[in-house]
PDB file of C-alpha atoms and ligand atoms in Angstrom:
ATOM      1  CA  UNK V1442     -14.045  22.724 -13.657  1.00 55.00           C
ATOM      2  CA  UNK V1443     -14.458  19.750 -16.001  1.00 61.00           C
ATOM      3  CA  UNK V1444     -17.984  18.802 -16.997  1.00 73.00           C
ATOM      4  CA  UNK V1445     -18.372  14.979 -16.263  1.00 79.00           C
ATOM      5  CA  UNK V1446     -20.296  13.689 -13.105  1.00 86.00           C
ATOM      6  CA  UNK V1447     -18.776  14.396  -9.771  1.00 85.00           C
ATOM      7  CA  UNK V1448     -18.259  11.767  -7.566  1.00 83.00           C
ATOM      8  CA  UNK V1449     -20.701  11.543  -4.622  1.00 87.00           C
ATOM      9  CA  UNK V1450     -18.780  13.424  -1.300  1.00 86.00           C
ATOM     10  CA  UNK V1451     -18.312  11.162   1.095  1.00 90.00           C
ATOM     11  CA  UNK V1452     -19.556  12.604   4.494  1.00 95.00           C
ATOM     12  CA  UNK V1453     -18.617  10.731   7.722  1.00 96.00           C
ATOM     13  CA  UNK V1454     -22.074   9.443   7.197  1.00 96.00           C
ATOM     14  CA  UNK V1455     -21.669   8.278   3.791  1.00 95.00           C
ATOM     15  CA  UNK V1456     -18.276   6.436   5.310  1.00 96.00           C
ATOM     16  CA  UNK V1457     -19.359   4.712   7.431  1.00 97.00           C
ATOM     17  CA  UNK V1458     -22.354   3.352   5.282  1.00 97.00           C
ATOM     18  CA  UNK V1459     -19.101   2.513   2.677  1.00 95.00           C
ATOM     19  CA  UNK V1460     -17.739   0.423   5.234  1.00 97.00           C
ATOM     20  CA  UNK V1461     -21.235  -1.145   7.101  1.00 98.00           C
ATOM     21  CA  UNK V1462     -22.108  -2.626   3.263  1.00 98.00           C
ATOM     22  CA  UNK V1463     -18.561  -2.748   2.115  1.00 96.00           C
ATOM     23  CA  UNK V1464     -16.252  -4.410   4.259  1.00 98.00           C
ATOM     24  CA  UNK V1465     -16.202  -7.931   5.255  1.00 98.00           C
ATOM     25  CA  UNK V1466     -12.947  -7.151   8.054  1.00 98.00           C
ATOM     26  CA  UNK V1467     -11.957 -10.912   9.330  1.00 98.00           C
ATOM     27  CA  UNK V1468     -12.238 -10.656  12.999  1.00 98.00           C
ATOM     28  CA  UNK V1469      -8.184 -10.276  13.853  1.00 98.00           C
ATOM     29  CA  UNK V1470      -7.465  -7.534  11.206  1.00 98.00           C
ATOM     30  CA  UNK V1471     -10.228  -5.663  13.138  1.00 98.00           C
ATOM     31  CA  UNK V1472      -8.377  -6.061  16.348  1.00 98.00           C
ATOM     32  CA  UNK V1473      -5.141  -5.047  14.767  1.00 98.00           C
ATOM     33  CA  UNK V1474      -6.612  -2.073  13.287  1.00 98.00           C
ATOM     34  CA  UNK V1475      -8.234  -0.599  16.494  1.00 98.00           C
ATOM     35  CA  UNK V1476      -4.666  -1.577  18.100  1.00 98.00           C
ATOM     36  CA  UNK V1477      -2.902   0.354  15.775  1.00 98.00           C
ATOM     37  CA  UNK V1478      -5.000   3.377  16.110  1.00 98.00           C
ATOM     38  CA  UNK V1479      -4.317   3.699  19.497  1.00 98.00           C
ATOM     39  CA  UNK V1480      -0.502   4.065  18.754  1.00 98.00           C
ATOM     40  CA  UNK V1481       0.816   8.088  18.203  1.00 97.00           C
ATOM     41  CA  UNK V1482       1.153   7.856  14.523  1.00 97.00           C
ATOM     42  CA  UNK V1483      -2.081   5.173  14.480  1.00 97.00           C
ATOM     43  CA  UNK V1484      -3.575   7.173  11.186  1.00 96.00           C
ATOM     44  CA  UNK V1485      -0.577   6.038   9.348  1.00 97.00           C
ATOM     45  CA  UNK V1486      -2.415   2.775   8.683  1.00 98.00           C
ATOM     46  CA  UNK V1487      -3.709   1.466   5.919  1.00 97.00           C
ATOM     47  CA  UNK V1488      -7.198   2.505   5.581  1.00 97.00           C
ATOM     48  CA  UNK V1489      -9.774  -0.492   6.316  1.00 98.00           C
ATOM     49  CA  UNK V1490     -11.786  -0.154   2.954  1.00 97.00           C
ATOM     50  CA  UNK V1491      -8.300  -0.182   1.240  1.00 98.00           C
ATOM     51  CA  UNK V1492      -7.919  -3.870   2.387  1.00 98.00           C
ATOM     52  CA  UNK V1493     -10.427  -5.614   0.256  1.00 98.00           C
ATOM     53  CA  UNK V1494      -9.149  -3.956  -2.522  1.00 98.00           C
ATOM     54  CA  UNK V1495      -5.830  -5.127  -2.085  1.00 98.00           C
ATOM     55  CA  UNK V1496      -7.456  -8.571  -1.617  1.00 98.00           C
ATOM     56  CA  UNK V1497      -9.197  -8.253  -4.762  1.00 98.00           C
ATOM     57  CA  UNK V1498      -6.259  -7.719  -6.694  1.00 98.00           C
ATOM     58  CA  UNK V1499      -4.206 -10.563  -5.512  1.00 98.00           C
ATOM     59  CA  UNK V1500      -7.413 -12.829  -5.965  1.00 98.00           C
ATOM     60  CA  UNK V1501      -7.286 -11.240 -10.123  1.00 98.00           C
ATOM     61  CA  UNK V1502      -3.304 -11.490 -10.181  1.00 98.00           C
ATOM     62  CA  UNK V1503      -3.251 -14.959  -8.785  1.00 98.00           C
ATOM     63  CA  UNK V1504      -0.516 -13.625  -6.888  1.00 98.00           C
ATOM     64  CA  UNK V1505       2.025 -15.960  -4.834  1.00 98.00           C
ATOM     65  CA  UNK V1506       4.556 -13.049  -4.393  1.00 98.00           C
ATOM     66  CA  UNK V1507       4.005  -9.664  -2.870  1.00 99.00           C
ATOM     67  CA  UNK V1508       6.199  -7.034  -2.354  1.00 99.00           C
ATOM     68  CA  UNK V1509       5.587  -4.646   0.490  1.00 99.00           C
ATOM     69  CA  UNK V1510       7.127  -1.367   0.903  1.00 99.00           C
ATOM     70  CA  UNK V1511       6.494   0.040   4.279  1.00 98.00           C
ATOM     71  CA  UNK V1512       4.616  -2.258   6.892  1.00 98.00           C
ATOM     72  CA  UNK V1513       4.407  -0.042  10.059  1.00 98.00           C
ATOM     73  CA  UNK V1514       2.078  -2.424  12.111  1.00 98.00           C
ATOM     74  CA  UNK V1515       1.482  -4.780   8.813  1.00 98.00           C
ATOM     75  CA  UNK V1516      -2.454  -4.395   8.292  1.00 98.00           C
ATOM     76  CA  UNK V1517      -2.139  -4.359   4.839  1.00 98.00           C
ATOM     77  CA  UNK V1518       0.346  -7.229   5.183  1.00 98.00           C
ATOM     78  CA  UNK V1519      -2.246  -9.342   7.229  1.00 98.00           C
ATOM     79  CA  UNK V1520      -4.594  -8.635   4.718  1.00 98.00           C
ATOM     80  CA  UNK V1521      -2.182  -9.466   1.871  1.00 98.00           C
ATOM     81  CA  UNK V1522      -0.834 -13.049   3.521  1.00 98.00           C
ATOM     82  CA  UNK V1523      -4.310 -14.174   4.232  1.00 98.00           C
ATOM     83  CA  UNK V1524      -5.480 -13.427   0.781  1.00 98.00           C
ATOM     84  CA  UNK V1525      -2.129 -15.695  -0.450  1.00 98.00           C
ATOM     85  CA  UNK V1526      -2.477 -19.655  -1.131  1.00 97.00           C
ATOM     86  CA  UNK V1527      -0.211 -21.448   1.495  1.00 95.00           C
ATOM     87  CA  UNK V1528       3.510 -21.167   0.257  1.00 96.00           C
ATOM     88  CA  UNK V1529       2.883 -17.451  -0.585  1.00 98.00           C
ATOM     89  CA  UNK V1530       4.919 -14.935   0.722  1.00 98.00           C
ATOM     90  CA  UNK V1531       4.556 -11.386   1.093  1.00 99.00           C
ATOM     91  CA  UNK V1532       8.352 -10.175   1.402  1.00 99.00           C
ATOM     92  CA  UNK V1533       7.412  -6.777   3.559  1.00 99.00           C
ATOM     93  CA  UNK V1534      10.172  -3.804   4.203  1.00 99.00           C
ATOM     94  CA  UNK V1535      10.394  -1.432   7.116  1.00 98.00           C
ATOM     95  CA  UNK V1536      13.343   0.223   8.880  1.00 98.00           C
ATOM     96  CA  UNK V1537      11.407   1.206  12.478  1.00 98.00           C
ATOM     97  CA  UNK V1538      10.894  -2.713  13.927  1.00 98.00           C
ATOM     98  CA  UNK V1539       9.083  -1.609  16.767  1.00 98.00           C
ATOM     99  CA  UNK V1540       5.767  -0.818  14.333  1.00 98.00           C
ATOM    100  CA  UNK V1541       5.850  -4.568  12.572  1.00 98.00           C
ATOM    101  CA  UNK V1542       6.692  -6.231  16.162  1.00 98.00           C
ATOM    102  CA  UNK V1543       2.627  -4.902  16.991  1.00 98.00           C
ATOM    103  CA  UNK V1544       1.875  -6.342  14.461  1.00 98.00           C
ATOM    104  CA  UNK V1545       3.340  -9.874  14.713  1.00 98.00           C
ATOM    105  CA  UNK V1546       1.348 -11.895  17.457  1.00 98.00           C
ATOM    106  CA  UNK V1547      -1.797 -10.895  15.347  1.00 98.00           C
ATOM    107  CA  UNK V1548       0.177 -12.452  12.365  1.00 98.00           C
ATOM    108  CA  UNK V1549       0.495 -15.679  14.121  1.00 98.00           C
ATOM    109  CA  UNK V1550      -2.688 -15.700  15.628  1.00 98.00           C
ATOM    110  CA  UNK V1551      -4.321 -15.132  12.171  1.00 98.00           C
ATOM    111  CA  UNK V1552      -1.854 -18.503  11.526  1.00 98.00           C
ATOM    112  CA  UNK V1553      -0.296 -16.703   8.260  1.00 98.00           C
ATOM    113  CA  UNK V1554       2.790 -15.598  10.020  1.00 98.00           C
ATOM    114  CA  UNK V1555       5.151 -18.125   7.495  1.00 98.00           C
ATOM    115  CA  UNK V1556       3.895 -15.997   4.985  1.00 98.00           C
ATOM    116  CA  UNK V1557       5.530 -13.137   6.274  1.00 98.00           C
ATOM    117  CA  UNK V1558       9.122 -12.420   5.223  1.00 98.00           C
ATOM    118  CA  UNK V1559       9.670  -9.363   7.166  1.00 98.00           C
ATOM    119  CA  UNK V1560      12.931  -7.237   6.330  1.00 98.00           C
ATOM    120  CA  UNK V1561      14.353  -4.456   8.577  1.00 98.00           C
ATOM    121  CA  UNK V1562      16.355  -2.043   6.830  1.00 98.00           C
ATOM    122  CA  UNK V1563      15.959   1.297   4.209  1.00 98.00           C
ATOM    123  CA  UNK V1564      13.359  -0.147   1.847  1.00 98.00           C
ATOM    124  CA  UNK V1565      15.784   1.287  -1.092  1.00 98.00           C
ATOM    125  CA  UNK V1566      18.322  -0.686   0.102  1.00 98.00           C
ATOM    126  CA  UNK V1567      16.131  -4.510   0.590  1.00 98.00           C
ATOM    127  CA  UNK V1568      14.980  -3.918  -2.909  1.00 99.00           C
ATOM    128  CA  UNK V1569      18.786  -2.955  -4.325  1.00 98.00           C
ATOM    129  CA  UNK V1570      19.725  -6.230  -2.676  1.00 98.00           C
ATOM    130  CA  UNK V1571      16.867  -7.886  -4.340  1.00 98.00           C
ATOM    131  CA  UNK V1572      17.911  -6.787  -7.664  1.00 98.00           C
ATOM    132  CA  UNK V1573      21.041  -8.052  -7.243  1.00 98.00           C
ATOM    133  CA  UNK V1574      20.199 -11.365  -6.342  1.00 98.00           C
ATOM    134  CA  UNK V1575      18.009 -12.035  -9.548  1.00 98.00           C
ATOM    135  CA  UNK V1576      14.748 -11.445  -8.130  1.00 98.00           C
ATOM    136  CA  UNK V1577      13.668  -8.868 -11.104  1.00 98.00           C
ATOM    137  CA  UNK V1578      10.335  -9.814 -12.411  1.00 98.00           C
ATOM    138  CA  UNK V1579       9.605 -12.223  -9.781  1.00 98.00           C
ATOM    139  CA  UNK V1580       6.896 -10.530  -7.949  1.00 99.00           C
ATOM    140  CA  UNK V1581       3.329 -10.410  -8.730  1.00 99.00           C
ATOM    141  CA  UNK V1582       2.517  -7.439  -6.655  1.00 99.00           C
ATOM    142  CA  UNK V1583       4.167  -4.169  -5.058  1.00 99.00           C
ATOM    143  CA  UNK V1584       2.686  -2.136  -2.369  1.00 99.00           C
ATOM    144  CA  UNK V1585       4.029   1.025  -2.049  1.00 98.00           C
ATOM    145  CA  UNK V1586       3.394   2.690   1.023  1.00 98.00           C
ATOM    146  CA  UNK V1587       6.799   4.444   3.004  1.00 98.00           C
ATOM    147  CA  UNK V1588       8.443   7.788   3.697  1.00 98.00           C
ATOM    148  CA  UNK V1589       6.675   9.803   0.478  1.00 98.00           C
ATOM    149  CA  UNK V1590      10.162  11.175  -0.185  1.00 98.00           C
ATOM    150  CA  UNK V1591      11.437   7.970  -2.008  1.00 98.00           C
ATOM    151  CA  UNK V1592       8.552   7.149  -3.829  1.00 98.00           C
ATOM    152  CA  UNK V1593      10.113   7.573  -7.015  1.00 98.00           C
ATOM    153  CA  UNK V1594      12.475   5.812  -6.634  1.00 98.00           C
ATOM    154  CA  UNK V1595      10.577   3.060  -5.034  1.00 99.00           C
ATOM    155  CA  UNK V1596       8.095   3.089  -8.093  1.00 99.00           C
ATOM    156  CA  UNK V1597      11.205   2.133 -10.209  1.00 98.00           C
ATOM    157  CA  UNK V1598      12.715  -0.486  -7.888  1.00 99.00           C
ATOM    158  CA  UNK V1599       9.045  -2.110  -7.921  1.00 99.00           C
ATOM    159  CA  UNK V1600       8.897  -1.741 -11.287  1.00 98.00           C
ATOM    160  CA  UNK V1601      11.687  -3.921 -12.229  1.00 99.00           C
ATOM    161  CA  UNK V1602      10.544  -6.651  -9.182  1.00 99.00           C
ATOM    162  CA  UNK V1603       7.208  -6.964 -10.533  1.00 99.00           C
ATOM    163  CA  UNK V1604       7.016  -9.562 -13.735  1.00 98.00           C
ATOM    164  CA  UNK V1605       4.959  -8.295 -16.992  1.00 98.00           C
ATOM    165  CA  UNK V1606       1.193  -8.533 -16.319  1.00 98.00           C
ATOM    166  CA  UNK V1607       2.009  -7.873 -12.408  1.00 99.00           C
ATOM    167  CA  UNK V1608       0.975  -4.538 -10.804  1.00 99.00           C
ATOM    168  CA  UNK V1609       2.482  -1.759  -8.253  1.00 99.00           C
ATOM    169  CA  UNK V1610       0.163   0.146  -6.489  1.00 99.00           C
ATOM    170  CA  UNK V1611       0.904   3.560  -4.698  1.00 98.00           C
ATOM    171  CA  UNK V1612      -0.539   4.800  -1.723  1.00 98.00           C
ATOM    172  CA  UNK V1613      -0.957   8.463  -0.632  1.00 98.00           C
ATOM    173  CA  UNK V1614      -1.342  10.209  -4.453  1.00 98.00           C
ATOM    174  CA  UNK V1615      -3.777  12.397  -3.769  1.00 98.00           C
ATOM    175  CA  UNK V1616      -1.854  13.501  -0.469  1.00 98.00           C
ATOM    176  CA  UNK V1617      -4.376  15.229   0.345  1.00 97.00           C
ATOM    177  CA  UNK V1618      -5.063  17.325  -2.654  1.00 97.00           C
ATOM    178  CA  UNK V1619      -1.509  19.150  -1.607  1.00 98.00           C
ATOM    179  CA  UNK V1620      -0.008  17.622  -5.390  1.00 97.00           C
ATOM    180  CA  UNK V1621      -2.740  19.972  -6.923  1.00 97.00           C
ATOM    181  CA  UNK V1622      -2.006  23.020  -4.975  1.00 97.00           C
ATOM    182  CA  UNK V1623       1.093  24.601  -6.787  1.00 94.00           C
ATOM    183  CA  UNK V1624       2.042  26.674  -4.210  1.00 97.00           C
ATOM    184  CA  UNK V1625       2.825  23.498  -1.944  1.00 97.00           C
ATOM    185  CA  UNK V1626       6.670  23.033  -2.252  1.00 97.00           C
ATOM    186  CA  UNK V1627       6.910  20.574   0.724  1.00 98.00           C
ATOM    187  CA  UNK V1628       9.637  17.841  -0.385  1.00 98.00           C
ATOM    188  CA  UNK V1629       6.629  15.177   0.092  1.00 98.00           C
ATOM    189  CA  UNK V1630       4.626  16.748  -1.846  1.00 98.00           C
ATOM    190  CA  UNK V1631       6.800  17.649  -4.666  1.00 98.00           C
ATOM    191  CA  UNK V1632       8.303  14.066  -4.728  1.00 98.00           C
ATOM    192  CA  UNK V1633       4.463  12.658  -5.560  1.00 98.00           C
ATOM    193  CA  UNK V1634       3.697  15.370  -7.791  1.00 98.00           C
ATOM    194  CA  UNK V1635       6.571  14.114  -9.846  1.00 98.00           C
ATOM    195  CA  UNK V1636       5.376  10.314  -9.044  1.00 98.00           C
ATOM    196  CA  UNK V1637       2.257  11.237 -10.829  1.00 98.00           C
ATOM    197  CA  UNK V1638       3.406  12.867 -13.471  1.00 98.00           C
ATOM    198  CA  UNK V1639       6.128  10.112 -14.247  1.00 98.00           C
ATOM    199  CA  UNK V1640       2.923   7.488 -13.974  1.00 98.00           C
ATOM    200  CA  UNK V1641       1.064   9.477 -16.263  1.00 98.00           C
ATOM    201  CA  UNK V1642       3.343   9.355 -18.670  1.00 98.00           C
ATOM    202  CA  UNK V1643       4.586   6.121 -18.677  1.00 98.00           C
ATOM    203  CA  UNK V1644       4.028   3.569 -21.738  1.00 98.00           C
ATOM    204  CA  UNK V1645       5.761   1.352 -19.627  1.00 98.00           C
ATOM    205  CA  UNK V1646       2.159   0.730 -17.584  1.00 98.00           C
ATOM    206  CA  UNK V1647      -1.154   0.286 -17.442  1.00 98.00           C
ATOM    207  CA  UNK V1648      -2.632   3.406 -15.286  1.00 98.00           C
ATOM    208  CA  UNK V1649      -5.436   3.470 -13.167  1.00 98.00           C
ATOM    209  CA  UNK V1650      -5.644   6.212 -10.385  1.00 98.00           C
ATOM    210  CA  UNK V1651      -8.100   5.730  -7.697  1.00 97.00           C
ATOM    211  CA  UNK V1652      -9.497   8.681  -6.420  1.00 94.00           C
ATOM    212  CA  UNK V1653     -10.375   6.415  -2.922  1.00 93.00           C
ATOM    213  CA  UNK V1654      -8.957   6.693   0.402  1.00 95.00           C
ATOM    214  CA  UNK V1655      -5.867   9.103   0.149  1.00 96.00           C
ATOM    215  CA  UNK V1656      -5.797   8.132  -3.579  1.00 97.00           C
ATOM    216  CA  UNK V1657      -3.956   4.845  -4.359  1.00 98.00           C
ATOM    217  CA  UNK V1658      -2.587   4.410  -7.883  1.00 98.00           C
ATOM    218  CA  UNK V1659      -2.259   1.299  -9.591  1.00 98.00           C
ATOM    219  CA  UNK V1660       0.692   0.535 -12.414  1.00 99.00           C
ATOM    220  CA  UNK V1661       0.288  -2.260 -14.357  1.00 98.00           C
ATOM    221  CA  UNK V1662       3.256  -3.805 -16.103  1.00 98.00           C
ATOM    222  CA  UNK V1663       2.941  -4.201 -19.221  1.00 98.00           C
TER     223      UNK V1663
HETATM  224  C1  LIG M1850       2.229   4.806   6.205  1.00 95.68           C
HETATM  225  S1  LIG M1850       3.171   3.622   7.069  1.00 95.68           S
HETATM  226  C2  LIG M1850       2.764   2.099   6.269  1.00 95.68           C
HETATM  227  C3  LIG M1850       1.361   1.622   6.573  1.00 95.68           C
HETATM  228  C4  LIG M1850       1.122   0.192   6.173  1.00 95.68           C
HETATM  229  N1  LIG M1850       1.132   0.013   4.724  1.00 95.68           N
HETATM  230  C5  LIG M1850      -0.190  -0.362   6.722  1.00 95.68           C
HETATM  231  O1  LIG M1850      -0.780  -1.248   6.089  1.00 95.68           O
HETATM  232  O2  LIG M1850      -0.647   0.083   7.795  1.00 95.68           O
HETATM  233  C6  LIG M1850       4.792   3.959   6.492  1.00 95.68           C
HETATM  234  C7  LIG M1850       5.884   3.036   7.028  1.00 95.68           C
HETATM  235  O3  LIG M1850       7.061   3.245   6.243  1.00 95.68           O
HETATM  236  C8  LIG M1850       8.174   3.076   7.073  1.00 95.68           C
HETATM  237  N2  LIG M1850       9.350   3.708   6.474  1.00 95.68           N
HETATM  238  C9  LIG M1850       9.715   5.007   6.500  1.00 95.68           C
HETATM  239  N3  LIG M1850      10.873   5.187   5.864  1.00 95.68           N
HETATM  240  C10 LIG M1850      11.255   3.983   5.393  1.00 95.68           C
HETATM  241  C11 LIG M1850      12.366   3.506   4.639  1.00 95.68           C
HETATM  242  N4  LIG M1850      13.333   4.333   4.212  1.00 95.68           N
HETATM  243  N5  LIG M1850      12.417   2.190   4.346  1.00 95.68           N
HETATM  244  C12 LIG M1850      11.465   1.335   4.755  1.00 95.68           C
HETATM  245  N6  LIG M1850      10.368   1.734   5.464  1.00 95.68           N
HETATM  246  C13 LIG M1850      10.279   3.028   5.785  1.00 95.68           C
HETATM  247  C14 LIG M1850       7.758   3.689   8.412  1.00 95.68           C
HETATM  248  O4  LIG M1850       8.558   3.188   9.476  1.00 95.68           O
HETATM  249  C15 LIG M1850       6.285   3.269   8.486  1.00 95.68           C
HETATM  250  O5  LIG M1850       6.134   2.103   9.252  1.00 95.68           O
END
């Protein structure tokens, strides 16, 4: 066991303190989120302290162009478009559109819905498209957050979308704590053990791993 300070364990009690002194939730992404969690696969979403961090980065990237991979009932998207200046756009990627169309009257009601370019199809294949069409370098901000399998290859299709000085963030690294455990040989968890390592080694980026949440890891491009 390394030596420095451990961070403080956050009990249920400690959580919920996080969040009562931490987390200023506008009014319809509240109703969204306790929507969503009432769904089967509800604990998919974004967690709620996740959201003003995602707002905080867009405020420090000045960001007008947002890449989202995986927008289930689009939480984080809501949170993303109402953090944009009007004429932003947060392009967002799913292939299940009965998750996003949950989402979508809370879009409109929160009156950001034109900032929402929604795309249903594999995420792999959007951003291929993408690619193609010149849009390398054009985003200020990637969101990874889909089927854990592909998040390598995600990682380097965000990569090349995001301009230098941009970031991609990944959700889910500390999976967890099954990347740690050697023995775990599940095909998730092997494809973000090699995520992690391929971040970690990567001159290409700036790397900051948050140990918050389920572990979100941020890339910056250099
Ligand atoms: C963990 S959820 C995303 C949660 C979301 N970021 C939020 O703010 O609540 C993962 C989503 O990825 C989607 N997904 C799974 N495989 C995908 C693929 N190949 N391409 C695009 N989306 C995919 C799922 O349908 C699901 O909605």
């Amino acid at each position: 066991m390394s030596s420095h300070v451990r961070p403080t364990p956050l009990t249920d009690h400690h959580y919920d303190y996080v969040l009562s002194v931490g987390l200023r939730e506008p009014e319809v992404l509240r109703r969204l989120r306790e929507a969503t969690a009432l769904l089967p696969d509800g604990e998919w979403q974004t967690a709620p302290e996740q959201g003003p961090v995602l707002e905080m980065l867009l405020r420090l990237l000045n960001a007008r162009r947002v890449l989202e991979v995986g927008t289930f009932t689009g939480y984080g998207t809501l949170w993303m478009a109402l953090t944009l200046p009007p004429g932003g756009k947060v392009i967002s990627l799913d292939v299940r559109p009965e998750f996003p169309a949950v989402g979508q009257p809370f879009w409109q009601e929160a009156g950001v819905s034109d900032r929402i370019d929604l795309r249903i199809a594999p995420a792999e294949k959007t951003m291929d498209a993408l690619l193609a069409e010149g849009a390398a370098g054009s985003f200020d901000f990637a969101f990874i957050d889909a089927d854990k399998e592909n998040c390598v290859r995600y990682y380097e299709q965000c990569l090349a979308l995001v301009r230098p000085g941009g970031i991609v963030a990944v959700d889910n690294t500390l999976w967890d704590g099954r990347p740690a455990d050697s023995a775990n040989n599940e095909a998730s968890t092997r494809a973000i053990r090699e995520l992690n390592a391929r971040a970690f080694a990567d001159e290409r980026v700036h790397l900051c791993f948050l140990p918050f949440a389920d572990g979100m890891t941020l890339a910056g491009k250099r």
